[in-house]
Every structure is written in C-alpha cells, then in structure tokens.
C-alpha cells in the first residue's frame, strides 16, 4: 500500500465513523445493517475513483451524511440506500443482489435511483436525460425517499463539481437550476435549495459570482453591526411582553441577491434587504394559539418599526403548498433601511428547516400523511404518466408544477386572473378565451403597449390587443407557461398544418394536371426522393407552406418528360447555408468543440442571442440550434432551460483576446431626477468622453422622474462597466444599469404601438 492509499484509507474510515456518530440514535441491529451496506458498497466500488482522484466510496458516504445531518433523515433504509445508490449503476452488482442482501424496499428505492442504461433507449442522449428525470420523479409517489436521496446526491456532486470538465459543469449546473433547486424548494428544503443555487451560480458565472461575493464580504461587518442593533431593540420590546422566543439572523444567498439585482435592474448598493431575521416563538397551545401568538409578535414589532404593507405575507392562515407556515413582513429600520422579518413557532420552524423530511421522519413505511403534498404528488404523477406527452414535455410540465401559482393580474373590468409565475400576455389571453389567444398581437399592460411574450407581474392590468390577421406560430410555444396556452397553440398549429397540406395538394394537382401527372403517377415517388421528403403528406405540406416553390414541380416534370436525368437532391436555402457554414469551419481549421469568438472567424458564423445580448468579457456558451450556433450568456434563463433539456448540443465558447475591430450593441437604463440638462450630460459622456456611437435614445419623464434608455455600440463588458460608472457619477442620477435582452422586445413593442395608431 502506498502512502497515498493509506491516507485515503484513513479518510474513508473517518467518513464512515462520522456517519455512524451522526446516526447514533439507531439500534444495534440497525447500525449493523448500515455497516453491512457500507462494506458492500466499499467492496463494490473498490478500485474506482472520482474525478478528483479520491476513492469512490467517499461519495456515497458523503450523500448518506447529508441525509442524516442536513436533512434530518436517519432511518436505516435511507442510510443503507444512500450508501448503495450508485452500486447497480456503476458496478457489476444488480438489483437481485440488493434485494437478497437488503430486502425489497431497499431494492425498489435503488431501482428508482438507477439511471436507464444506454442500451435500453435507442433515442438521443437528450430524451434519455428526460426519461431519467421521468423515472426518478415517478418513483416519488411510491417512496419519497428516492427523491430525497437523489437531492442529497446532487448536492454532493455540486459541492465537488470543480473537478469536472467545463462543458459538463455547465450542463450539470443548468440542470440543477432548472430542476433540482425548484424541487428542493417544493419539498421545503430551503437551505439545500439555496446552496444548490449558489453552487450553480458559482460555476456558471464565476466572474460575477466572485465579484458579488467580495462585495457581500465587504459590507458584512457593517451590516452585521446594524442587524445586531436592530435585533437588540426587537428583543427588548418582545421580552417586556413576556414572550418566550429566540431570534436568528442570516444573510440572503448570493444567488438570490443577484437575481434581485437582475430582476429590478438595481446595482448591489441598492439592494438593502441583504439579511433577514427570524423570530421563533415557543408556543404550545395548539394551532389557533400559535397563530394568535405570531400575530401578537407582528403587532408588537410593527409598533416599533413601520412595516411595508405590500410585503406582508401570511403563510399561517393559508400555508404554502409545501406546508410552509410563517408570517413575513418587511420593516423600515433605523437609517431608513428595510429589514425582512419572519415570524414562526418552533413547530413551524422545524417544518421549514427540514421540509418534507420533518413530516416523514417518524414514518418508516414511506407513505405521505400530508394532504397538500400528497395532492401535489398525485398531480405530478398524472403529468408524468400521461402517455401522450413525450419525456421532454413531461419534464417541462413537471417543472411548471414546481412553481406555485402566485401571479394575480386583472382584466380591464377588474376581474382577478390567477396565473403561474412567469406567465406572459399570451398565457393571459388564452386563459380568457382561445380565440383571443390565437389572435393576440400584444397587450396594453397598465396602459403601456407590450409584445405578446411580455411577462406579467402581480397586480398588472392587462388588456389584450387582437387582430384578425394574426395566427399562432411555433415560436409562441417558447413564450407560454400554462398547459392551456400550450395545448391551444399546438391545436392551432395542427389545424394550420392540415390546411397547408390541403392547399399544397391543390397546388400540386393544379401544376401537374397540364402534364397529365396526378397523385398516383410514378413521378410522385421520384419527387419525394428528390426533395428528401418521407411521405406525400410532408411533400404537400412543404408546398402548402411555401417551403418549396411550386414552379420547381413543373420544372421537374418537364425535365422528366424530356427524358433528362435529374442528379442529386434539392437543397433548401437553409441547408445550403448550413453546408456553407460547415465548410467554412473546416476550411479555417476550427475545432468545433471550442468556439473562439472573433478569432479567424467572421461574425456570421454564429449569432449573439437577442435574449441576453452577450458582450466580450461575459461568460458564454454556444448552443447548436440546427447548425446555427447561438451564443448566450451562461446566466441567461433561456440558455439554462435549453442546456438542461438539450445538454448534448452545448458547444463550449469563449471570446478571443482581442476584439478591437468589432462593436456590439448594448443598452443602458438610466433613472434619475428630471433636471435640466440631464440628457445632455449623459450624451456628452457617451459620445464626447467615451467616443461611443449611439444607435438610439428613448427617454420618458414622469412626475419629475427621468427614465432613459441608451442603445450604444460598445467594445466589451469592461467598456460598458466604465460607461455605467461614469454616468452614475452624474448629479441626480439614481441608477445606471445594463439592460439585457429587452432591446429587441422594446423595438417590437414600439412597432405594434405604431400600427395601433
Ligand atoms: Mn451518486
């Protein structure tokens, strides 16, 4: 044995002992069983190492430890299954071995945790990925422990992600943000959800993450002192009312702070509620008493500091779907800073901390006894078992269901409409009526004209604008959240397709008749081959939707009649472009696995996506969309959802060192006081000091507020940052921020507005 191996051996034994100490409440027999599982797994993984070089067994040990120490799940079956979770997938042991050694319950759980093998599915990697999700989640309804172990597994993999290749890292990180973090949230595992998000953030946007981490660290000392003062006053007041309680405080996660900055377009300095405090009450008089006590605390502290009524959330009267109960409020503390305060009892706190694990803890059978959760699981099961949905759609639907319904918007008449988070104008339109959805061209949201893909915010008043000339396009599917909208759009697309086929068939017959050719003619087969179309139906569809020009039909038949041979295949314009693209790539000797943007390549080889408008300096990835390479920022929401569904189409990409000859379009939003000369001063900075070209300026002033948007041509992220910081120093400018993504949307909205007039 080498020194290294001896060292590793010690690490393994220590990890095992740590696990046994954490599970010390178990009986002697149960501990023996855990030991047996450990020995079994160690033997099975013997000689295998993780990417980091460590013995593989450390991974299952760590997963088991997370379940016991961080999720509070210390029943022997959970621990045994956590230790064995990779045995069937990665070693020569199979489920029969597990069943023989550890019984049927354990082997069922391991089955749920074992990925579908490649040979079982003859499809692409991507739908295999989706099938795996479907399989994992279907098992939730039989034994919730599957999903808890899977979550712990994912958490440990995220904690050790640093050893992975960059493209794999991005794929795993996006999957985590897309599915596992919302799932952890849904299961009430808040701490784990936050950690998953922060880790995914760290690996997908390392630059921004590090920058934010340092800024947080810099304000922490000062913020801590502030919060301690705040807590002291709260404590004194509550104590004098004779209540029994503890107060905890915590900083918000980096990811949630960053999301807030992105969402509100505010710089870090403007995000004041960086911390939340939690008041945990000892209240033992039953649920009614608990509720009364929480409200009593609320009334006492809101007498101390002014609460923001818009931010009051009562999760006690109506608990969240995941059983979360608490009272949330935001108070205006000293120095006019907002502080979030959560009020709950020890029982509510236990559920909030351990989530579903707390409910489950004392039940060995694995059944659910929580009504809301049981209902949710039933709904998920319905979705996943729906045979008409393919695996990818099923996973998407499942994900939709993870996010609770909580956007309430209004019709012009003031009727309330409830939609899932992230719903758009289109979702709203379809919810009102299918006919309105099908013909929507946009909407007036709070009297402003917006495009159909505009996301709605709570309290919006929405009036859909329609046109008889409008009809749904495939693209719409990307802009809707609700099942109703999706199904309606798909139905309309099917109808459009039927009409196109009918139309194409008529056109064919009309063209072919003069040559005495009909649908039964032998030329028909040759035509299909020439156009590389599998069925006459596809052929008529291509004709009817003008993908193929009908004059080509007459030409083809004419050549045939003249006895000429027709060589090769028809290439559509798109195919011609794709071929040219591949040729160019090959010609310039570029490794397609790592796209270097701007080096030896012209910019028409790929497209910078409109949704996030990447600039040199941003972390980016490429996404192969049928031969066209779309470049997204790694933090782009669109990219995250694409990556997690179509992982194999990710292409690593980075910016070339030097981009001095190329300029990019970027937009800056500026908000400030509408003072004289404001616009002039900003333009002076852009064009005189920074010597940048402006493409467009839009300004609005309202009640003494100035709101401007400047679309400028810029070299890179650094230059943009410099520009923003210079504008920010102007007197009476409140914020200057990079506006990502909505440049195009804004133009479209303006066009619609112009049409309306
Ligand atoms: Mn694993």
Short mmCIF file of N, CA and C in Angstrom, two decimals, residues 6-93:
data_model
loop_
_atom_site.label_atom_id
_atom_site.label_comp_id
_atom_site.label_asym_id
_atom_site.label_seq_id
_atom_site.Cartn_x
_atom_site.Cartn_y
_atom_site.Cartn_z
N UNK A 6 -2.82 4.72 1.89
CA UNK A 6 -3.03 4.64 3.34
C UNK A 6 -3.79 5.86 3.83
N UNK A 7 -3.40 7.00 3.26
CA UNK A 7 -4.08 8.25 3.65
C UNK A 7 -5.56 8.19 3.29
N UNK A 8 -5.82 7.77 2.05
CA UNK A 8 -7.20 7.65 1.59
C UNK A 8 -7.98 6.69 2.49
N UNK A 9 -7.35 5.60 2.87
CA UNK A 9 -8.00 4.64 3.74
C UNK A 9 -8.46 5.27 5.04
N UNK A 10 -7.58 6.09 5.58
CA UNK A 10 -7.93 6.78 6.83
C UNK A 10 -9.11 7.72 6.60
N UNK A 11 -9.08 8.44 5.46
CA UNK A 11 -10.17 9.37 5.16
C UNK A 11 -11.50 8.62 5.09
N UNK A 12 -11.48 7.45 4.45
CA UNK A 12 -12.71 6.65 4.31
C UNK A 12 -13.21 6.23 5.69
N UNK A 13 -12.30 5.70 6.51
CA UNK A 13 -12.71 5.24 7.84
C UNK A 13 -13.26 6.41 8.67
N UNK A 14 -12.62 7.56 8.57
CA UNK A 14 -13.11 8.73 9.29
C UNK A 14 -14.51 9.14 8.83
N UNK A 15 -14.72 9.11 7.52
CA UNK A 15 -16.03 9.48 6.99
C UNK A 15 -17.09 8.50 7.49
N UNK A 16 -16.74 7.23 7.51
CA UNK A 16 -17.67 6.21 7.98
C UNK A 16 -17.99 6.42 9.47
N UNK A 17 -16.94 6.68 10.25
CA UNK A 17 -17.18 6.91 11.69
C UNK A 17 -18.04 8.13 11.92
N UNK A 18 -17.79 9.17 11.12
CA UNK A 18 -18.59 10.40 11.23
C UNK A 18 -20.06 10.09 10.99
N UNK A 19 -20.33 9.26 9.98
CA UNK A 19 -21.70 8.88 9.66
C UNK A 19 -22.33 8.12 10.83
N UNK A 20 -21.58 7.17 11.39
CA UNK A 20 -22.11 6.37 12.49
C UNK A 20 -22.38 7.22 13.73
N UNK A 21 -21.52 8.20 13.96
CA UNK A 21 -21.75 9.11 15.10
C UNK A 21 -23.05 9.88 14.87
N UNK A 22 -23.25 10.34 13.63
CA UNK A 22 -24.45 11.12 13.32
C UNK A 22 -25.71 10.27 13.46
N UNK A 23 -25.57 8.96 13.22
CA UNK A 23 -26.73 8.06 13.30
C UNK A 23 -26.74 7.30 14.62
N UNK A 24 -26.23 7.93 15.67
CA UNK A 24 -26.04 7.18 16.93
C UNK A 24 -27.35 6.78 17.59
N UNK A 25 -28.47 7.42 17.20
CA UNK A 25 -29.74 7.08 17.83
C UNK A 25 -30.31 5.74 17.36
N UNK A 26 -29.71 5.15 16.35
CA UNK A 26 -30.25 3.90 15.83
C UNK A 26 -29.89 2.72 16.72
N UNK A 27 -30.71 1.68 16.65
CA UNK A 27 -30.47 0.49 17.49
C UNK A 27 -29.24 -0.27 17.01
N UNK A 28 -28.83 -1.26 17.81
CA UNK A 28 -27.63 -2.03 17.48
C UNK A 28 -27.80 -2.77 16.15
N UNK A 29 -28.98 -3.39 15.98
CA UNK A 29 -29.25 -4.15 14.76
C UNK A 29 -29.22 -3.22 13.54
N UNK A 30 -29.80 -2.03 13.70
CA UNK A 30 -29.84 -1.08 12.58
C UNK A 30 -28.44 -0.62 12.21
N UNK A 31 -27.63 -0.41 13.24
CA UNK A 31 -26.25 0.03 12.97
C UNK A 31 -25.46 -1.08 12.26
N UNK A 32 -25.77 -2.30 12.62
CA UNK A 32 -25.10 -3.43 11.96
C UNK A 32 -25.46 -3.46 10.47
N UNK A 33 -26.74 -3.17 10.19
CA UNK A 33 -27.21 -3.16 8.81
C UNK A 33 -26.50 -2.06 8.00
N UNK A 34 -26.36 -0.90 8.65
CA UNK A 34 -25.68 0.22 7.98
C UNK A 34 -24.22 -0.16 7.68
N UNK A 35 -23.62 -0.81 8.65
CA UNK A 35 -22.23 -1.25 8.47
C UNK A 35 -22.12 -2.22 7.29
N UNK A 36 -23.10 -3.14 7.23
CA UNK A 36 -23.11 -4.13 6.16
C UNK A 36 -23.21 -3.43 4.79
N UNK A 37 -24.08 -2.40 4.71
CA UNK A 37 -24.24 -1.67 3.45
C UNK A 37 -22.94 -0.95 3.08
N UNK A 38 -22.30 -0.39 4.11
CA UNK A 38 -21.03 0.30 3.86
C UNK A 38 -19.99 -0.67 3.29
N UNK A 39 -19.86 -1.83 3.94
CA UNK A 39 -18.86 -2.81 3.48
C UNK A 39 -19.18 -3.27 2.06
N UNK A 40 -20.47 -3.50 1.81
CA UNK A 40 -20.92 -3.94 0.49
C UNK A 40 -20.55 -2.91 -0.58
N UNK A 41 -20.87 -1.65 -0.31
CA UNK A 41 -20.62 -0.58 -1.28
C UNK A 41 -19.11 -0.38 -1.46
N UNK A 42 -18.37 -0.44 -0.35
CA UNK A 42 -16.92 -0.23 -0.45
C UNK A 42 -16.30 -1.32 -1.33
N UNK A 43 -16.75 -2.54 -1.09
CA UNK A 43 -16.24 -3.64 -1.87
C UNK A 43 -16.61 -3.47 -3.35
N UNK A 44 -17.87 -3.09 -3.60
CA UNK A 44 -18.36 -2.96 -4.98
C UNK A 44 -17.61 -1.87 -5.75
N UNK A 45 -17.31 -0.77 -5.08
CA UNK A 45 -16.65 0.36 -5.76
C UNK A 45 -15.13 0.27 -5.67
N UNK A 46 -14.63 -0.80 -5.07
CA UNK A 46 -13.18 -0.99 -4.90
C UNK A 46 -12.41 -0.66 -6.17
N UNK A 47 -11.39 0.17 -6.04
CA UNK A 47 -10.54 0.45 -7.18
C UNK A 47 -11.04 1.58 -8.08
N UNK A 48 -12.30 2.03 -7.89
CA UNK A 48 -12.81 3.14 -8.70
C UNK A 48 -12.55 4.45 -7.98
N UNK A 49 -12.28 5.48 -8.78
CA UNK A 49 -12.00 6.78 -8.18
C UNK A 49 -12.92 7.84 -8.76
N UNK A 50 -13.13 8.90 -8.00
CA UNK A 50 -13.88 10.03 -8.53
C UNK A 50 -12.94 10.90 -9.36
N UNK A 51 -13.50 11.86 -10.08
CA UNK A 51 -12.70 12.76 -10.92
C UNK A 51 -11.58 13.43 -10.13
N UNK A 52 -11.83 13.65 -8.83
CA UNK A 52 -10.84 14.33 -8.01
C UNK A 52 -9.70 13.41 -7.60
N UNK A 53 -9.85 12.10 -7.88
CA UNK A 53 -8.81 11.15 -7.51
C UNK A 53 -9.10 10.40 -6.23
N UNK A 54 -10.13 10.83 -5.50
CA UNK A 54 -10.48 10.17 -4.24
C UNK A 54 -11.14 8.82 -4.49
N UNK A 55 -11.08 7.91 -3.52
CA UNK A 55 -11.81 6.64 -3.67
C UNK A 55 -13.30 6.92 -3.82
N UNK A 56 -13.96 6.16 -4.68
CA UNK A 56 -15.37 6.43 -4.99
C UNK A 56 -16.28 6.37 -3.77
N UNK A 57 -15.98 5.45 -2.86
CA UNK A 57 -16.85 5.21 -1.71
C UNK A 57 -17.09 6.49 -0.87
N UNK A 58 -16.17 7.45 -0.97
CA UNK A 58 -16.36 8.70 -0.22
C UNK A 58 -17.63 9.42 -0.66
N UNK A 59 -18.00 9.24 -1.93
CA UNK A 59 -19.21 9.91 -2.44
C UNK A 59 -20.49 9.38 -1.78
N UNK A 60 -20.77 8.05 -1.85
CA UNK A 60 -21.96 7.56 -1.15
C UNK A 60 -21.93 7.84 0.36
N UNK A 61 -20.75 7.80 0.97
CA UNK A 61 -20.66 8.13 2.39
C UNK A 61 -21.10 9.58 2.64
N UNK A 62 -20.65 10.47 1.76
CA UNK A 62 -20.99 11.89 1.91
C UNK A 62 -22.49 12.10 1.70
N UNK A 63 -23.07 11.37 0.73
CA UNK A 63 -24.50 11.51 0.46
C UNK A 63 -25.31 11.05 1.68
N UNK A 64 -24.90 9.92 2.27
CA UNK A 64 -25.60 9.43 3.46
C UNK A 64 -25.49 10.45 4.60
N UNK A 65 -24.32 11.04 4.71
CA UNK A 65 -24.09 12.01 5.79
C UNK A 65 -24.97 13.26 5.61
N UNK A 66 -25.13 13.71 4.37
CA UNK A 66 -26.00 14.87 4.10
C UNK A 66 -27.43 14.55 4.54
N UNK A 67 -27.89 13.34 4.20
CA UNK A 67 -29.26 12.94 4.56
C UNK A 67 -29.46 12.96 6.07
N UNK A 68 -28.48 12.42 6.80
CA UNK A 68 -28.63 12.34 8.24
C UNK A 68 -28.45 13.72 8.88
N UNK A 69 -27.36 14.39 8.58
CA UNK A 69 -27.03 15.60 9.31
C UNK A 69 -27.71 16.86 8.78
N UNK A 70 -27.98 16.92 7.48
CA UNK A 70 -28.52 18.16 6.94
C UNK A 70 -30.00 18.07 6.61
N UNK A 71 -30.49 16.87 6.35
CA UNK A 71 -31.91 16.73 6.05
C UNK A 71 -32.67 16.05 7.18
N UNK A 72 -31.95 15.62 8.21
CA UNK A 72 -32.60 15.02 9.37
C UNK A 72 -33.26 13.69 9.08
N UNK A 73 -32.75 12.96 8.10
CA UNK A 73 -33.36 11.69 7.72
C UNK A 73 -32.43 10.56 8.14
N UNK A 74 -32.69 9.97 9.32
CA UNK A 74 -31.73 8.98 9.78
C UNK A 74 -32.34 7.59 9.92
N UNK A 75 -33.41 7.31 9.15
CA UNK A 75 -33.94 5.95 9.22
C UNK A 75 -32.97 5.02 8.48
N UNK A 76 -32.84 3.77 8.96
CA UNK A 76 -31.80 2.89 8.41
C UNK A 76 -31.94 2.65 6.90
N UNK A 77 -33.19 2.55 6.40
CA UNK A 77 -33.36 2.30 4.96
C UNK A 77 -32.75 3.43 4.14
N UNK A 78 -33.01 4.67 4.57
CA UNK A 78 -32.45 5.82 3.84
C UNK A 78 -30.93 5.73 3.81
N UNK A 79 -30.32 5.46 4.97
CA UNK A 79 -28.86 5.44 5.04
C UNK A 79 -28.30 4.30 4.18
N UNK A 80 -28.93 3.13 4.29
CA UNK A 80 -28.48 1.97 3.51
C UNK A 80 -28.56 2.29 2.01
N UNK A 81 -29.70 2.86 1.58
CA UNK A 81 -29.88 3.15 0.16
C UNK A 81 -28.92 4.24 -0.32
N UNK A 82 -28.65 5.21 0.53
CA UNK A 82 -27.71 6.27 0.15
C UNK A 82 -26.33 5.65 -0.09
N UNK A 83 -25.94 4.72 0.78
CA UNK A 83 -24.63 4.08 0.63
C UNK A 83 -24.56 3.23 -0.64
N UNK A 84 -25.72 2.66 -1.02
CA UNK A 84 -25.73 1.75 -2.17
C UNK A 84 -26.18 2.42 -3.46
N UNK A 85 -26.42 3.76 -3.44
CA UNK A 85 -27.18 4.36 -4.54
C UNK A 85 -26.50 4.25 -5.91
N UNK A 86 -25.18 4.12 -5.97
CA UNK A 86 -24.52 4.02 -7.27
C UNK A 86 -24.06 2.59 -7.60
N UNK A 87 -24.36 1.66 -6.71
CA UNK A 87 -23.82 0.30 -6.89
C UNK A 87 -24.36 -0.36 -8.16
N UNK A 88 -25.67 -0.31 -8.36
CA UNK A 88 -26.26 -1.00 -9.51
C UNK A 88 -25.85 -0.32 -10.82
N UNK A 89 -25.78 1.02 -10.77
CA UNK A 89 -25.45 1.74 -11.99
C UNK A 89 -23.98 1.57 -12.39
N UNK A 90 -23.10 1.58 -11.41
CA UNK A 90 -21.67 1.66 -11.73
C UNK A 90 -20.87 0.38 -11.52
N UNK A 91 -21.43 -0.63 -10.88
CA UNK A 91 -20.63 -1.83 -10.63
C UNK A 91 -21.32 -3.05 -11.21
N UNK A 92 -20.73 -4.22 -11.03
CA UNK A 92 -21.30 -5.41 -11.65
C UNK A 92 -22.44 -6.03 -10.83
N UNK A 93 -22.74 -5.44 -9.68
CA UNK A 93 -23.88 -5.95 -8.90
C UNK A 93 -25.19 -5.48 -9.51
#
